[in-house]
Coordinates of C-alpha atoms and ligand atoms in Angstrom, one line a residue:
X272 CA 51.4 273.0 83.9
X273 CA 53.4 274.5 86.5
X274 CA 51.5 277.2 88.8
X275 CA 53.4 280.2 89.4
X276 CA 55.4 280.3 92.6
X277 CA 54.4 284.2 94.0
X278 CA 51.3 285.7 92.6
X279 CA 49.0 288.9 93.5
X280 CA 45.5 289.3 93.2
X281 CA 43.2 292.7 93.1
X282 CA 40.2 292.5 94.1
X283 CA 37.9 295.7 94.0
X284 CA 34.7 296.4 96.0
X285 CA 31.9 297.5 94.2
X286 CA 29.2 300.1 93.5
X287 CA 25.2 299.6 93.2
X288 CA 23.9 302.0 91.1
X289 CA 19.9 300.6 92.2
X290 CA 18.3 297.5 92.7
X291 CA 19.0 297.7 97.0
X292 CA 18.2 294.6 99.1
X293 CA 16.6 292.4 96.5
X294 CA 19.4 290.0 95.1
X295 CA 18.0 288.1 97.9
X296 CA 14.4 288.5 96.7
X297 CA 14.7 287.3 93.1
X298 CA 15.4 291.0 91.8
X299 CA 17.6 293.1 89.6
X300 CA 20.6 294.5 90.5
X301 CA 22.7 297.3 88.9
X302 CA 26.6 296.6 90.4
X303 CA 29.6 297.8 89.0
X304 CA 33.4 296.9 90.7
X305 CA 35.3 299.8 91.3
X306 CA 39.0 301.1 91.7
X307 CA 39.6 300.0 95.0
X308 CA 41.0 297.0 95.7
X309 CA 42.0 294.3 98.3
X310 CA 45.6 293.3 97.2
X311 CA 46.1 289.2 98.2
X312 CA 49.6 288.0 97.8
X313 CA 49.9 284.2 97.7
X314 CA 52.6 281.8 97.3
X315 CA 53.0 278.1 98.4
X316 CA 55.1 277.3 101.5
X317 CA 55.3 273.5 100.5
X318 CA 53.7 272.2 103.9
X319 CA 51.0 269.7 103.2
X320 CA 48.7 271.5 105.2
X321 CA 49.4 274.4 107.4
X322 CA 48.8 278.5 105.9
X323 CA 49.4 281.7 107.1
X324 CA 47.5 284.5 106.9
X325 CA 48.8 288.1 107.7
X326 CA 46.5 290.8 107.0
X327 CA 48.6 294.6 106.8
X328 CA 47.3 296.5 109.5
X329 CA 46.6 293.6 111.9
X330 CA 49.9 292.9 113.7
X331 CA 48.9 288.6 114.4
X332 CA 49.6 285.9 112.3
X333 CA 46.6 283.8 111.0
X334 CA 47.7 280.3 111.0
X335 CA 45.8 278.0 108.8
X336 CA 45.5 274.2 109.7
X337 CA 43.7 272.7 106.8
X338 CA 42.7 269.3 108.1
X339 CA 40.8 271.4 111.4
X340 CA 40.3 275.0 110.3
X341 CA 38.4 276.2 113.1
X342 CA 36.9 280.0 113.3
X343 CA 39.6 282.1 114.1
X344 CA 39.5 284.6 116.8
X345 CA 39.0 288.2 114.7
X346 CA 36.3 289.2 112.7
X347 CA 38.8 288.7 109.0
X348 CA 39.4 285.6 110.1
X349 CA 36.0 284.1 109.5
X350 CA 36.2 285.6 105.8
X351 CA 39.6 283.7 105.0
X352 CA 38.6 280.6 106.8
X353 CA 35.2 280.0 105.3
X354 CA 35.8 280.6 101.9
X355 CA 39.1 278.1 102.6
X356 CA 36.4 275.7 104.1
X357 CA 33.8 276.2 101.3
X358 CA 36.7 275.7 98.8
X359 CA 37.7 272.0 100.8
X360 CA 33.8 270.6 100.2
X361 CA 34.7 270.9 96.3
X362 CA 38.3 269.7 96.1
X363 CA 41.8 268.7 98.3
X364 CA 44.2 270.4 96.3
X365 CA 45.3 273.1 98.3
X366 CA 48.3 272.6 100.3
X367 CA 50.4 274.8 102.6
X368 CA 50.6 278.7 101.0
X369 CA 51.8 281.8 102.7
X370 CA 49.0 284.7 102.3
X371 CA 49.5 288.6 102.7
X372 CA 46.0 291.1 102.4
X373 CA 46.0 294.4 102.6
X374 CA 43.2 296.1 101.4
X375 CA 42.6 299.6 99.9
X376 CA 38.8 299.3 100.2
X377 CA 37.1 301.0 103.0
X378 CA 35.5 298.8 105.5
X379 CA 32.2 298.8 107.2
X380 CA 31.4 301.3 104.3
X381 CA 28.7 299.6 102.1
X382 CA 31.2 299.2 99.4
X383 CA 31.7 295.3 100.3
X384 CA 35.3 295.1 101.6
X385 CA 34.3 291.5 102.6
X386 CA 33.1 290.3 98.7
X387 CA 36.4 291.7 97.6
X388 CA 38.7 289.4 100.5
X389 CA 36.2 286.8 99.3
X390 CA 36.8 286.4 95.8
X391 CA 40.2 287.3 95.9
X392 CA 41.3 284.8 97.8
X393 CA 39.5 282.1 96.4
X394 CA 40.5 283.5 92.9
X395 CA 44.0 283.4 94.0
X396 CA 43.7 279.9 95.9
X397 CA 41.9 278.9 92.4
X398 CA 45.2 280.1 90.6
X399 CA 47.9 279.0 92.9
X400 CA 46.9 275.6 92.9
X401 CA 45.0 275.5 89.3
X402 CA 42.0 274.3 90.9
X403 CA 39.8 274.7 87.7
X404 CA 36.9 276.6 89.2
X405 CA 34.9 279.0 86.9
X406 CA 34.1 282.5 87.7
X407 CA 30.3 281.2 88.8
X408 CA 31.9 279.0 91.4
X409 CA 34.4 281.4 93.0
X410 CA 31.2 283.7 93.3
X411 CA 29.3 281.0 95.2
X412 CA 32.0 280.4 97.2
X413 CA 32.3 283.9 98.5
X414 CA 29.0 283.7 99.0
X415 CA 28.4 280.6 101.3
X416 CA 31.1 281.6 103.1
X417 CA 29.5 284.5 104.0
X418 CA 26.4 282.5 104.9
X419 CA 28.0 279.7 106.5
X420 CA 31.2 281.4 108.3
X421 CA 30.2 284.7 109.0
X422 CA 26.2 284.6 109.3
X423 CA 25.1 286.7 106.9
X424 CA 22.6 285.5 104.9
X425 CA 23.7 287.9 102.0
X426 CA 22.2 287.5 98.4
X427 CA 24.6 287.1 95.1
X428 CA 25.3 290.6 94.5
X429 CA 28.3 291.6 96.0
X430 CA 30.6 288.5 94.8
X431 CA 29.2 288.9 91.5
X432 CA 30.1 292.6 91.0
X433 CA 33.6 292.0 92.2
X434 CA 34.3 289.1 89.9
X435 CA 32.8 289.9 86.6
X436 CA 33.1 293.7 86.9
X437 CA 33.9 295.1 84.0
X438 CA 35.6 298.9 83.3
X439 CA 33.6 301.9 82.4
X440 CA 30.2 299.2 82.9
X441 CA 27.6 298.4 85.2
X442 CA 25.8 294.7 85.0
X443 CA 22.3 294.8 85.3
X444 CA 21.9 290.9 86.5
X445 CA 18.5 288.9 87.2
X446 CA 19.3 287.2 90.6
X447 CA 16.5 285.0 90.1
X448 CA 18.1 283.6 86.5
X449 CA 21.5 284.8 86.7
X450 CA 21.4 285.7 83.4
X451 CA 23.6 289.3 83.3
X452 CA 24.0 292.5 80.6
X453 CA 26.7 294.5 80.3
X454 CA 25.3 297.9 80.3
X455 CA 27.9 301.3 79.3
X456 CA 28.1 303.8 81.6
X457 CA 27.9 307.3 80.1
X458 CA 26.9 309.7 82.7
X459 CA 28.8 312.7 81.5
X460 CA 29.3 315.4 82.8
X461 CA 28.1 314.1 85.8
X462 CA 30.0 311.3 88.1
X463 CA 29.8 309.0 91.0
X464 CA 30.2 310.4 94.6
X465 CA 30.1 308.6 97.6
X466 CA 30.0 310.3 100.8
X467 CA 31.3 308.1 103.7
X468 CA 29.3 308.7 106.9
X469 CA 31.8 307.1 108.6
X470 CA 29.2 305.5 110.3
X471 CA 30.0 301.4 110.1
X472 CA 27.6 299.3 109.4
X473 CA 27.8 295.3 110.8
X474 CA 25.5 293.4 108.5
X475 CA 25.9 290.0 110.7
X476 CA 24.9 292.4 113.7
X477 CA 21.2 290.7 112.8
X478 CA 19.1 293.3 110.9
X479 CA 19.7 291.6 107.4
X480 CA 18.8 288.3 108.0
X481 CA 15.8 289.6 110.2
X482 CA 14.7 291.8 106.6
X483 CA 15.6 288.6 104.5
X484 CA 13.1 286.3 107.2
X485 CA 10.7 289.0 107.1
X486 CA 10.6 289.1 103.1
X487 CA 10.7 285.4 103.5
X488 CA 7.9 284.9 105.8
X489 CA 5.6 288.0 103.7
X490 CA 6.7 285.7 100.3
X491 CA 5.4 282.5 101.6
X492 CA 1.5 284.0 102.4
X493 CA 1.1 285.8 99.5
X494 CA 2.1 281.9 97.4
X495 CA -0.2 280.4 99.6
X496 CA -2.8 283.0 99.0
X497 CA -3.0 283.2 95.2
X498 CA -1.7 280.0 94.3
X499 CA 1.7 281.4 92.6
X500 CA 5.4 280.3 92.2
X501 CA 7.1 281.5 95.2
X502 CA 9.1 284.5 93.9
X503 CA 8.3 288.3 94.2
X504 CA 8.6 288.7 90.6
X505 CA 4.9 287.0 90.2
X506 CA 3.8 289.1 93.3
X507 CA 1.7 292.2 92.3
X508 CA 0.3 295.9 93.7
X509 CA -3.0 294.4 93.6
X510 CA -2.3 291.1 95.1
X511 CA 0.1 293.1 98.0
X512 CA -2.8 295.4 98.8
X513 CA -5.2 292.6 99.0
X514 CA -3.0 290.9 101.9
X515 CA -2.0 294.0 103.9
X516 CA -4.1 293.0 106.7
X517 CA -3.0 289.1 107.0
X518 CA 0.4 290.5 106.1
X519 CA 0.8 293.4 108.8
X520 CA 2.3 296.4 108.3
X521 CA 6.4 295.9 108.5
X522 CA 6.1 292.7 105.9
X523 CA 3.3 294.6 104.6
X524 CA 5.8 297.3 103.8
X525 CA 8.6 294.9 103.4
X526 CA 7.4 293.2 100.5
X527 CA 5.9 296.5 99.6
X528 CA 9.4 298.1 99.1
X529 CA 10.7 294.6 97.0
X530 CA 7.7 294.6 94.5
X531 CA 8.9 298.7 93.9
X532 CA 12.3 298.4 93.8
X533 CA 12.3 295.1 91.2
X534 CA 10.5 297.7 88.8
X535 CA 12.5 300.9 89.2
X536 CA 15.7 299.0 88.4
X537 CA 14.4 298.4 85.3
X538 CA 12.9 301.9 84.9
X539 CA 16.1 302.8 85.6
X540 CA 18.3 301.1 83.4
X541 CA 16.2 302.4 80.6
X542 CA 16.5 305.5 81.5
X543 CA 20.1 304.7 81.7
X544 CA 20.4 303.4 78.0
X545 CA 18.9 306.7 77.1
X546 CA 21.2 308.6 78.9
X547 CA 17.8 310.4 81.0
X548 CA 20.4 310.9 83.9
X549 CA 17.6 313.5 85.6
X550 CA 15.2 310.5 85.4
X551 CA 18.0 307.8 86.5
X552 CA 18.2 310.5 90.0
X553 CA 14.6 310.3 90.9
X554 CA 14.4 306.8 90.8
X555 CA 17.9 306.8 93.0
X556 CA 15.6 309.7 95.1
X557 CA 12.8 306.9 95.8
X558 CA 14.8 304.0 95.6
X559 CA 16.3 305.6 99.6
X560 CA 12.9 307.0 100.5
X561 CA 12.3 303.0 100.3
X562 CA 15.1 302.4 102.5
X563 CA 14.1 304.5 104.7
X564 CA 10.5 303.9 105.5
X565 CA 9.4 300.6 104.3
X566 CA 12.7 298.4 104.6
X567 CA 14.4 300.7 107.5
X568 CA 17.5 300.0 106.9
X569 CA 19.0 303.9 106.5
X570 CA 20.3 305.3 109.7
X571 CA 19.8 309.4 110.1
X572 CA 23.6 309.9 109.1
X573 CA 22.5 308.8 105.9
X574 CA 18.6 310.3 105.6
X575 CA 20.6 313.6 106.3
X576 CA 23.2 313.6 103.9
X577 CA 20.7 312.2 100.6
X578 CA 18.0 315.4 102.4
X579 CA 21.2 317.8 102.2
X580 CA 21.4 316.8 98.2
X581 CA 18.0 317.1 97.0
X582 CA 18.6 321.4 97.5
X583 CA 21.7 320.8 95.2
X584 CA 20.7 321.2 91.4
X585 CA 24.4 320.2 90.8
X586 CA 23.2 316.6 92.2
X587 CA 20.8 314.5 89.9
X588 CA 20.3 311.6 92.6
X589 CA 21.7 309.9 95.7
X590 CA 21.0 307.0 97.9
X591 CA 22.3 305.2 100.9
X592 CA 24.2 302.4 99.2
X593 CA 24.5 298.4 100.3
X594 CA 23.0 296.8 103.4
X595 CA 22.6 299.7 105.0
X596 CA 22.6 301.5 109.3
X597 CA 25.7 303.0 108.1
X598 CA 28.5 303.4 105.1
X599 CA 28.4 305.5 102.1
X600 CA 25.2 307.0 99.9
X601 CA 25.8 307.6 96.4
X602 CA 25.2 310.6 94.5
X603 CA 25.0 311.6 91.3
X604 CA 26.8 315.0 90.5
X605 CA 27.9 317.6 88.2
X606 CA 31.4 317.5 87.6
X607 CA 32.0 321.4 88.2
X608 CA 30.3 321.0 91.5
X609 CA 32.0 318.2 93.2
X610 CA 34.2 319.9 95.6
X611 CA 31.9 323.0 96.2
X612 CA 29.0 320.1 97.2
X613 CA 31.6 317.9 99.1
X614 CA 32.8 321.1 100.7
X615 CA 29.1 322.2 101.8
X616 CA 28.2 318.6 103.0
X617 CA 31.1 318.5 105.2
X618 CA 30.2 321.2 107.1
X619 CA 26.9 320.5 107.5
X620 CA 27.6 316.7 108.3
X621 CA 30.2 317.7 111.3
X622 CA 28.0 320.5 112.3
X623 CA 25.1 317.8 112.7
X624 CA 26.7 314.9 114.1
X625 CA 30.0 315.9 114.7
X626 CA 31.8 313.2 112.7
X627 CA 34.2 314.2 109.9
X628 CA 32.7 312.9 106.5
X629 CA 35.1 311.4 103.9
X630 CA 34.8 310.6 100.2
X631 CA 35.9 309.4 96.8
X632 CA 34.9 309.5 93.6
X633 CA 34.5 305.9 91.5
X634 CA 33.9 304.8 88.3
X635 CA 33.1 300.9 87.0
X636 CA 36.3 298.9 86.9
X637 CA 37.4 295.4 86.0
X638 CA 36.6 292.2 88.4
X639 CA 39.1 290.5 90.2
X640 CA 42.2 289.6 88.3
X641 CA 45.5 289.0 88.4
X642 CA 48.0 291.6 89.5
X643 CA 50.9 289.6 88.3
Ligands
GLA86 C1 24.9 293.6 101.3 C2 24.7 292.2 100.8 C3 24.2 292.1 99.4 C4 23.0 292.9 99.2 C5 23.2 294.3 99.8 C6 21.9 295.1 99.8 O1 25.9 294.3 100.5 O2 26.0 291.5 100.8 O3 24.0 290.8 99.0 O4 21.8 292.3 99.7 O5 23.6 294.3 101.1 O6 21.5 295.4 98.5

């Protein structure tokens, strides 16, 4: 079969509705892609083995040398080169192609600009040069690039959500199993909010793979100590309080926040099926007050824009959403009262900090796919 000679590829970032910071810790997660996208253009040049990269906004020329990729010299770089390296260990059949990104999804926001340049370029790639991989695959290779290129040890969620997102559903998926659910979104008349703090994050700054060693490290004692299969889905209240002392306090409240979090997703995604949006919010409310004080990964941006909502009956829940020190929370609000609460939060936020909030609303959308 002949591949296409010019193709484009969407690629959206994505939502978490709960289920924050444990993909890496064998929990649930409740993602959802959304309707902004990273547009990838891609068409072969005929060279055996030399790319280029332009990304819109960036005014230098990535050129790709496939038998010595390097690391690039820009932070994109490392996105478009690992997943092109993690592609290589599986298969040599892409050549010389000619790539243009631009992307419509915010960076540095907590909505996972990077998953989306991940998957669509190895989803395009995947096309262009009908290298056969399955949806699983182009997840994992997002993924390992991540880990291997740019040094975040991120868990599965993000590459997941942007592939197999589906519209007007979130996936509830076991990270331990992989096994996924489609679950209907219905939250009329409220919707999804996010309020941009404008704060950016930097996951590979360090703080995320010190959490994922400290959950790591906390995991590994309480095994030892009762004699269980290393995951945190056979770890227990009783078995946590028991250890607090040989565990200290931060993996104390590390693996505290972990054990909590894996059973409010599922809380929540009952309350969900049984469209209990009040009850969906408090768990959202707690699921941050986690954040916050036992995992510390909220910044006071963020602390101060979920405190401003909880005095707005209009707003069921919100959150600080993703890895965290930054980016966007997520609220759940009525839909007569978006622009007075957006209005009121804006104020406040540039009165506090002095920094001009931003926003959008989103909805669950399909996964990466072909534009044309
Ligand atoms: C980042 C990571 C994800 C996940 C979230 C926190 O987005 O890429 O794997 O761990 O943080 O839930």
């Amino acid at each position: 079969m002949n591949s296409p000679t010019e193709i484009i590829v969407a690629s959206p970032g994505r939502i978490n509705l709960i289920g924050e910071h444990i993909d890496y810790n064998d929990g649930f997660v409740l993602p959802a892609a959304i309707d902004k996208h990273i547009y990838i253009t891609l068409k072969k040049n005929g060279h055996p083995s030399r790319g280029a990269v332009m990304s819109k906004g960036f005014d230098h020329t990535l050129t790709v040398d496939l038998n010595n990729l390097g690391r690039g010299t820009e932070g994109w770089h490392t996105y478009v080169l690992g997943v092109i390296n993690e592609i290589q260990k599986i298969t040599t059949a892409v050549k010389g192609f000619d790539c243009h990104i631009e992307s419509k999804v915010p960076v540095g926001s907590g909505v996972s600009s990077s998953a989306a340049l991940e998957c669509g370029l190895a989803f395009g790639l995947n096309e262009l040069f009908d290298l056969g991989l399955d949806k699983w695959q182009l997840i994992k290779i997002g993924q390992r690039a991540e880990h291997d290129f740019v040094g975040t040890k991120c868990g599965i969620m993000d590459q997941f959500a942007s592939v197999m997102g589906r519209a007007g559903h979130s996936m509830l998926l076991d990270c331990r199993s992989l096994d996924f659910e489609y679950i209907p979104m219905n939250l009329a008349p409220y919707r999804l909010l996010l309020l941009n703090t404008n704060v950016e994050h930097n996951l590979s700054s360090g703080e995320y793979n010190v959490r994922r060693q400290q959950c790591e490290e906390g995991l590994q004692l309480l095994a030892n100590r009762f004699n269980i299969e290393k995951s945190f889905r056979n770890v227990t209240d009783e078995m946590l309080k028991k250890s607090k002392t040989e565990l200290g306090q931060t993996r104390y409240d590390r693996c505290s926040y972990v054990v909590e979090e894996i059973q409010r997703v599922l809380k929540a995604v009952a309350a969900l099926k049984e469209h209990q949006l009040d009850k969906f919010g408090q768990l959202m409310y707690q699921t941050h007050e986690g954040l916050t004080k036992k995992y510390e990964v909220s910044c006071p941006e963020l602390d101060f824009l979920v405190a401003l909502s909880k005095n707005e009956p209009a707003v069921l829940g919100a959150r600080m959403m993703g890895g965290g020190f930054g980016g966007c929370t997520l609220n759940l609000v009525h839909e007569d009262a978006i622009s007075a609460f957006v209005d009121k939060a804006s104020i406040a936020y540039k009165n506090e900090f002095g920094i001009d909030l931003t926003y959008f609303q989103t909805g669950p959308s399909q996964g990466t796919s072909l534009v044309h």
